[in-house]
Amino acid sequence: MSSLLRKALLVLVAGLFPLGAGGVAFADEGEADLGHHGQVVYQAGRLVMELRTWNHGPVSLDSGAVRVSFSAPVEGKIPRECVRRAPTVLVCETGALRAGAASARRLGFDLRVSGSPVEVVVEVRTVRMGSAQPGLTTRDLNPGNDRRRVLAPDTGDAYYF
């Protein structure tokens, strides 16, 4: 391989994989890994839920949003960070998400489930990741933990996700 071709290849590779801290190459410095954790308790038509979003990194985000869906229509107290999109759907803002940390916001729900079914399915998933830096596209290369689904039977027991 000629030295000119070798130099051109090095320039191309350096442009595709910029050097990060300590001279280590990163394929995507705009990566954040969001995951959702919490608990659901359902009994006698009342559903109480707590939700927290984690940013496993490696970059911090200015915001994010999660969609919370229920298998039956719900009514009641929703956090001020949430808006109702349908009788069974809420969208909630997470606030800033530091890399390697939980959101400062812990979302609490106290809801009544229409019809008092014997079980409720709750699904939480990421719908938007804010930006890490202006002009940088943020991606999640580990989308497996972006969606949580929990079945809560009418027992009064806590189900964790």
PDB file of N, CA, C and O in Angstrom, residues 84-135:
ATOM      1  N   ARG A  84     -52.171  14.127  29.192  1.00  0.00           N
ATOM      2  CA  ARG A  84     -53.003  13.019  28.725  1.00  0.00           C
ATOM      3  C   ARG A  84     -53.096  13.081  27.205  1.00  0.00           C
ATOM      4  O   ARG A  84     -53.439  14.101  26.634  1.00  0.00           O
ATOM      5  N   ARG A  85     -52.790  11.972  26.526  1.00  0.00           N
ATOM      6  CA  ARG A  85     -52.893  11.894  25.071  1.00  0.00           C
ATOM      7  C   ARG A  85     -54.121  11.111  24.636  1.00  0.00           C
ATOM      8  O   ARG A  85     -54.563  11.223  23.501  1.00  0.00           O
ATOM      9  N   ALA A  86     -54.635  10.269  25.532  1.00  0.00           N
ATOM     10  CA  ALA A  86     -55.826   9.452  25.276  1.00  0.00           C
ATOM     11  C   ALA A  86     -56.295   8.936  26.635  1.00  0.00           C
ATOM     12  O   ALA A  86     -55.566   9.076  27.623  1.00  0.00           O
ATOM     13  N   PRO A  87     -57.467   8.322  26.709  1.00  0.00           N
ATOM     14  CA  PRO A  87     -57.914   7.789  28.000  1.00  0.00           C
ATOM     15  C   PRO A  87     -56.966   6.751  28.602  1.00  0.00           C
ATOM     16  O   PRO A  87     -56.964   6.531  29.806  1.00  0.00           O
ATOM     17  N   THR A  88     -56.134   6.138  27.745  1.00  0.00           N
ATOM     18  CA  THR A  88     -55.197   5.112  28.226  1.00  0.00           C
ATOM     19  C   THR A  88     -53.729   5.510  28.074  1.00  0.00           C
ATOM     20  O   THR A  88     -52.849   4.680  28.324  1.00  0.00           O
ATOM     21  N   VAL A  89     -53.441   6.757  27.675  1.00  0.00           N
ATOM     22  CA  VAL A  89     -52.060   7.141  27.365  1.00  0.00           C
ATOM     23  C   VAL A  89     -51.701   8.480  27.996  1.00  0.00           C
ATOM     24  O   VAL A  89     -52.427   9.463  27.874  1.00  0.00           O
ATOM     25  N   LEU A  90     -50.514   8.506  28.642  1.00  0.00           N
ATOM     26  CA  LEU A  90     -49.927   9.731  29.175  1.00  0.00           C
ATOM     27  C   LEU A  90     -48.527   9.877  28.592  1.00  0.00           C
ATOM     28  O   LEU A  90     -47.850   8.883  28.333  1.00  0.00           O
ATOM     29  N   VAL A  91     -48.083  11.114  28.378  1.00  0.00           N
ATOM     30  CA  VAL A  91     -46.705  11.385  27.975  1.00  0.00           C
ATOM     31  C   VAL A  91     -46.122  12.301  29.040  1.00  0.00           C
ATOM     32  O   VAL A  91     -46.724  13.322  29.392  1.00  0.00           O
ATOM     33  N   CYS A  92     -44.936  11.916  29.555  1.00  0.00           N
ATOM     34  CA  CYS A  92     -44.335  12.627  30.680  1.00  0.00           C
ATOM     35  C   CYS A  92     -42.913  13.073  30.369  1.00  0.00           C
ATOM     36  O   CYS A  92     -42.124  12.304  29.812  1.00  0.00           O
ATOM     37  N   GLU A  93     -42.591  14.300  30.741  1.00  0.00           N
ATOM     38  CA  GLU A  93     -41.239  14.835  30.600  1.00  0.00           C
ATOM     39  C   GLU A  93     -40.370  14.348  31.758  1.00  0.00           C
ATOM     40  O   GLU A  93     -40.823  14.310  32.904  1.00  0.00           O
ATOM     41  N   THR A  94     -39.141  13.994  31.460  1.00  0.00           N
ATOM     42  CA  THR A  94     -38.228  13.505  32.495  1.00  0.00           C
ATOM     43  C   THR A  94     -37.398  14.607  33.143  1.00  0.00           C
ATOM     44  O   THR A  94     -36.892  14.423  34.230  1.00  0.00           O
ATOM     45  N   GLY A  95     -37.220  15.721  32.433  1.00  0.00           N
ATOM     46  CA  GLY A  95     -36.272  16.733  32.895  1.00  0.00           C
ATOM     47  C   GLY A  95     -34.874  16.345  32.450  1.00  0.00           C
ATOM     48  O   GLY A  95     -34.686  15.393  31.682  1.00  0.00           O
ATOM     49  N   ALA A  96     -33.882  17.072  32.931  1.00  0.00           N
ATOM     50  CA  ALA A  96     -32.492  16.800  32.557  1.00  0.00           C
ATOM     51  C   ALA A  96     -32.069  15.421  33.054  1.00  0.00           C
ATOM     52  O   ALA A  96     -32.499  14.973  34.114  1.00  0.00           O
ATOM     53  N   LEU A  97     -31.225  14.769  32.269  1.00  0.00           N
ATOM     54  CA  LEU A  97     -30.760  13.423  32.591  1.00  0.00           C
ATOM     55  C   LEU A  97     -29.232  13.389  32.530  1.00  0.00           C
ATOM     56  O   LEU A  97     -28.653  13.329  31.449  1.00  0.00           O
ATOM     57  N   ARG A  98     -28.599  13.429  33.702  1.00  0.00           N
ATOM     58  CA  ARG A  98     -27.138  13.340  33.738  1.00  0.00           C
ATOM     59  C   ARG A  98     -26.702  11.923  33.383  1.00  0.00           C
ATOM     60  O   ARG A  98     -27.391  10.965  33.715  1.00  0.00           O
ATOM     61  N   ALA A  99     -25.575  11.803  32.739  1.00  0.00           N
ATOM     62  CA  ALA A  99     -25.032  10.487  32.383  1.00  0.00           C
ATOM     63  C   ALA A  99     -24.724   9.706  33.655  1.00  0.00           C
ATOM     64  O   ALA A  99     -24.169  10.246  34.609  1.00  0.00           O
ATOM     65  N   GLY A 100     -25.122   8.445  33.665  1.00  0.00           N
ATOM     66  CA  GLY A 100     -24.829   7.582  34.799  1.00  0.00           C
ATOM     67  C   GLY A 100     -25.672   7.856  36.035  1.00  0.00           C
ATOM     68  O   GLY A 100     -25.296   7.477  37.132  1.00  0.00           O
ATOM     69  N   ALA A 101     -26.834   8.508  35.865  1.00  0.00           N
ATOM     70  CA  ALA A 101     -27.643   8.866  37.031  1.00  0.00           C
ATOM     71  C   ALA A 101     -29.130   8.766  36.720  1.00  0.00           C
ATOM     72  O   ALA A 101     -29.541   8.759  35.569  1.00  0.00           O
ATOM     73  N   ALA A 102     -29.911   8.736  37.795  1.00  0.00           N
ATOM     74  CA  ALA A 102     -31.366   8.744  37.668  1.00  0.00           C
ATOM     75  C   ALA A 102     -31.844  10.167  37.472  1.00  0.00           C
ATOM     76  O   ALA A 102     -31.187  11.123  37.901  1.00  0.00           O
ATOM     77  N   SER A 103     -32.991  10.290  36.854  1.00  0.00           N
ATOM     78  CA  SER A 103     -33.631  11.596  36.712  1.00  0.00           C
ATOM     79  C   SER A 103     -33.911  12.160  38.094  1.00  0.00           C
ATOM     80  O   SER A 103     -34.222  11.429  39.032  1.00  0.00           O
ATOM     81  N   ALA A 104     -33.797  13.461  38.228  1.00  0.00           N
ATOM     82  CA  ALA A 104     -34.130  14.105  39.498  1.00  0.00           C
ATOM     83  C   ALA A 104     -35.620  13.999  39.775  1.00  0.00           C
ATOM     84  O   ALA A 104     -36.057  14.094  40.916  1.00  0.00           O
ATOM     85  N   ARG A 105     -36.414  13.780  38.731  1.00  0.00           N
ATOM     86  CA  ARG A 105     -37.865  13.666  38.874  1.00  0.00           C
ATOM     87  C   ARG A 105     -38.286  12.222  39.125  1.00  0.00           C
ATOM     88  O   ARG A 105     -37.954  11.330  38.372  1.00  0.00           O
ATOM     89  N   ARG A 106     -39.020  12.040  40.177  1.00  0.00           N
ATOM     90  CA  ARG A 106     -39.653  10.759  40.473  1.00  0.00           C
ATOM     91  C   ARG A 106     -41.138  10.994  40.244  1.00  0.00           C
ATOM     92  O   ARG A 106     -41.761  11.783  40.942  1.00  0.00           O
ATOM     93  N   LEU A 107     -41.704  10.343  39.241  1.00  0.00           N
ATOM     94  CA  LEU A 107     -43.102  10.570  38.880  1.00  0.00           C
ATOM     95  C   LEU A 107     -44.005   9.623  39.661  1.00  0.00           C
ATOM     96  O   LEU A 107     -43.791   8.411  39.654  1.00  0.00           O
ATOM     97  N   GLY A 108     -45.009  10.182  40.330  1.00  0.00           N
ATOM     98  CA  GLY A 108     -45.955   9.392  41.108  1.00  0.00           C
ATOM     99  C   GLY A 108     -47.358   9.504  40.535  1.00  0.00           C
ATOM    100  O   GLY A 108     -47.809  10.604  40.213  1.00  0.00           O
ATOM    101  N   PHE A 109     -48.040   8.385  40.398  1.00  0.00           N
ATOM    102  CA  PHE A 109     -49.378   8.324  39.826  1.00  0.00           C
ATOM    103  C   PHE A 109     -50.332   7.708  40.848  1.00  0.00           C
ATOM    104  O   PHE A 109     -49.998   6.710  41.492  1.00  0.00           O
ATOM    105  N   ASP A 110     -51.525   8.271  40.977  1.00  0.00           N
ATOM    106  CA  ASP A 110     -52.583   7.710  41.819  1.00  0.00           C
ATOM    107  C   ASP A 110     -53.848   7.739  40.972  1.00  0.00           C
ATOM    108  O   ASP A 110     -54.477   8.785  40.809  1.00  0.00           O
ATOM    109  N   LEU A 111     -54.204   6.589  40.394  1.00  0.00           N
ATOM    110  CA  LEU A 111     -55.224   6.534  39.351  1.00  0.00           C
ATOM    111  C   LEU A 111     -56.346   5.570  39.690  1.00  0.00           C
ATOM    112  O   LEU A 111     -56.147   4.607  40.436  1.00  0.00           O
ATOM    113  N   ARG A 112     -57.502   5.823  39.112  1.00  0.00           N
ATOM    114  CA  ARG A 112     -58.633   4.895  39.144  1.00  0.00           C
ATOM    115  C   ARG A 112     -58.734   4.279  37.755  1.00  0.00           C
ATOM    116  O   ARG A 112     -58.679   4.986  36.749  1.00  0.00           O
ATOM    117  N   VAL A 113     -58.891   2.969  37.718  1.00  0.00           N
ATOM    118  CA  VAL A 113     -58.987   2.245  36.451  1.00  0.00           C
ATOM    119  C   VAL A 113     -60.459   1.982  36.158  1.00  0.00           C
ATOM    120  O   VAL A 113     -61.165   1.387  36.979  1.00  0.00           O
ATOM    121  N   SER A 114     -60.916   2.423  35.009  1.00  0.00           N
ATOM    122  CA  SER A 114     -62.322   2.248  34.620  1.00  0.00           C
ATOM    123  C   SER A 114     -62.682   0.774  34.518  1.00  0.00           C
ATOM    124  O   SER A 114     -61.931  -0.021  33.946  1.00  0.00           O
ATOM    125  N   GLY A 115     -63.839   0.436  35.092  1.00  0.00           N
ATOM    126  CA  GLY A 115     -64.338  -0.927  34.997  1.00  0.00           C
ATOM    127  C   GLY A 115     -63.749  -1.893  36.006  1.00  0.00           C
ATOM    128  O   GLY A 115     -64.169  -3.037  36.068  1.00  0.00           O
ATOM    129  N   SER A 116     -62.736  -1.485  36.761  1.00  0.00           N
ATOM    130  CA  SER A 116     -62.088  -2.351  37.765  1.00  0.00           C
ATOM    131  C   SER A 116     -61.769  -3.748  37.233  1.00  0.00           C
ATOM    132  O   SER A 116     -62.239  -4.757  37.754  1.00  0.00           O
ATOM    133  N   PRO A 117     -60.955  -3.848  36.166  1.00  0.00           N
ATOM    134  CA  PRO A 117     -60.602  -5.170  35.635  1.00  0.00           C
ATOM    135  C   PRO A 117     -59.786  -5.972  36.659  1.00  0.00           C
ATOM    136  O   PRO A 117     -59.279  -5.422  37.633  1.00  0.00           O
ATOM    137  N   VAL A 118     -59.660  -7.279  36.423  1.00  0.00           N
ATOM    138  CA  VAL A 118     -58.924  -8.149  37.350  1.00  0.00           C
ATOM    139  C   VAL A 118     -57.406  -7.957  37.250  1.00  0.00           C
ATOM    140  O   VAL A 118     -56.666  -8.407  38.126  1.00  0.00           O
ATOM    141  N   GLU A 119     -56.950  -7.297  36.199  1.00  0.00           N
ATOM    142  CA  GLU A 119     -55.528  -6.998  36.020  1.00  0.00           C
ATOM    143  C   GLU A 119     -55.377  -5.806  35.092  1.00  0.00           C
ATOM    144  O   GLU A 119     -56.274  -5.501  34.312  1.00  0.00           O
ATOM    145  N   VAL A 120     -54.230  -5.149  35.216  1.00  0.00           N
ATOM    146  CA  VAL A 120     -53.914  -4.005  34.352  1.00  0.00           C
ATOM    147  C   VAL A 120     -52.508  -4.207  33.810  1.00  0.00           C
ATOM    148  O   VAL A 120     -51.596  -4.585  34.558  1.00  0.00           O
ATOM    149  N   VAL A 121     -52.338  -3.945  32.527  1.00  0.00           N
ATOM    150  CA  VAL A 121     -51.007  -3.968  31.920  1.00  0.00           C
ATOM    151  C   VAL A 121     -50.557  -2.516  31.764  1.00  0.00           C
ATOM    152  O   VAL A 121     -51.291  -1.681  31.242  1.00  0.00           O
ATOM    153  N   VAL A 122     -49.360  -2.243  32.252  1.00  0.00           N
ATOM    154  CA  VAL A 122     -48.772  -0.909  32.144  1.00  0.00           C
ATOM    155  C   VAL A 122     -47.526  -1.025  31.281  1.00  0.00           C
ATOM    156  O   VAL A 122     -46.692  -1.912  31.498  1.00  0.00           O
ATOM    157  N   GLU A 123     -47.413  -0.147  30.289  1.00  0.00           N
ATOM    158  CA  GLU A 123     -46.235  -0.134  29.431  1.00  0.00           C
ATOM    159  C   GLU A 123     -45.608   1.251  29.462  1.00  0.00           C
ATOM    160  O   GLU A 123     -46.303   2.262  29.338  1.00  0.00           O
ATOM    161  N   VAL A 124     -44.295   1.287  29.656  1.00  0.00           N
ATOM    162  CA  VAL A 124     -43.533   2.538  29.690  1.00  0.00           C
ATOM    163  C   VAL A 124     -42.466   2.441  28.612  1.00  0.00           C
ATOM    164  O   VAL A 124     -41.766   1.428  28.515  1.00  0.00           O
ATOM    165  N   ARG A 125     -42.338   3.503  27.801  1.00  0.00           N
ATOM    166  CA  ARG A 125     -41.281   3.474  26.780  1.00  0.00           C
ATOM    167  C   ARG A 125     -40.802   4.885  26.458  1.00  0.00           C
ATOM    168  O   ARG A 125     -41.551   5.857  26.582  1.00  0.00           O
ATOM    169  N   THR A 126     -39.581   4.969  26.031  1.00  0.00           N
ATOM    170  CA  THR A 126     -38.996   6.246  25.625  1.00  0.00           C
ATOM    171  C   THR A 126     -39.645   6.708  24.327  1.00  0.00           C
ATOM    172  O   THR A 126     -39.774   5.919  23.391  1.00  0.00           O
ATOM    173  N   VAL A 127     -40.047   7.974  24.281  1.00  0.00           N
ATOM    174  CA  VAL A 127     -40.586   8.520  23.036  1.00  0.00           C
ATOM    175  C   VAL A 127     -39.729   9.660  22.501  1.00  0.00           C
ATOM    176  O   VAL A 127     -39.840  10.019  21.333  1.00  0.00           O
ATOM    177  N   ARG A 128     -38.876  10.245  23.370  1.00  0.00           N
ATOM    178  CA  ARG A 128     -38.003  11.323  22.902  1.00  0.00           C
ATOM    179  C   ARG A 128     -36.810  11.451  23.827  1.00  0.00           C
ATOM    180  O   ARG A 128     -36.942  11.373  25.036  1.00  0.00           O
ATOM    181  N   MET A 129     -35.643  11.613  23.214  1.00  0.00           N
ATOM    182  CA  MET A 129     -34.436  11.955  23.959  1.00  0.00           C
ATOM    183  C   MET A 129     -34.045  13.358  23.545  1.00  0.00           C
ATOM    184  O   MET A 129     -33.983  13.656  22.357  1.00  0.00           O
ATOM    185  N   GLY A 130     -33.824  14.218  24.510  1.00  0.00           N
ATOM    186  CA  GLY A 130     -33.379  15.574  24.211  1.00  0.00           C
ATOM    187  C   GLY A 130     -31.959  15.554  23.684  1.00  0.00           C
ATOM    188  O   GLY A 130     -31.352  14.502  23.499  1.00  0.00           O
ATOM    189  N   SER A 131     -31.406  16.721  23.461  1.00  0.00           N
ATOM    190  CA  SER A 131     -30.072  16.792  22.875  1.00  0.00           C
ATOM    191  C   SER A 131     -28.989  16.758  23.941  1.00  0.00           C
ATOM    192  O   SER A 131     -29.182  17.189  25.069  1.00  0.00           O
ATOM    193  N   ALA A 132     -27.850  16.215  23.549  1.00  0.00           N
ATOM    194  CA  ALA A 132     -26.675  16.207  24.409  1.00  0.00           C
ATOM    195  C   ALA A 132     -25.922  17.512  24.223  1.00  0.00           C
ATOM    196  O   ALA A 132     -25.481  18.134  25.183  1.00  0.00           O
ATOM    197  N   GLN A 133     -25.773  17.931  22.973  1.00  0.00           N
ATOM    198  CA  GLN A 133     -25.080  19.164  22.614  1.00  0.00           C
ATOM    199  C   GLN A 133     -25.749  19.700  21.359  1.00  0.00           C
ATOM    200  O   GLN A 133     -26.249  18.927  20.549  1.00  0.00           O
ATOM    201  N   PRO A 134     -25.750  21.011  21.191  1.00  0.00           N
ATOM    202  CA  PRO A 134     -26.338  21.569  19.963  1.00  0.00           C
ATOM    203  C   PRO A 134     -25.673  20.972  18.722  1.00  0.00           C
ATOM    204  O   PRO A 134     -24.454  20.850  18.660  1.00  0.00           O
ATOM    205  N   GLY A 135     -26.493  20.560  17.774  1.00  0.00           N
ATOM    206  CA  GLY A 135     -25.977  20.025  16.519  1.00  0.00           C
ATOM    207  C   GLY A 135     -25.566  18.561  16.572  1.00  0.00           C
ATOM    208  O   GLY A 135     -25.164  18.001  15.575  1.00  0.00           O
TER     209      GLY A 135
END
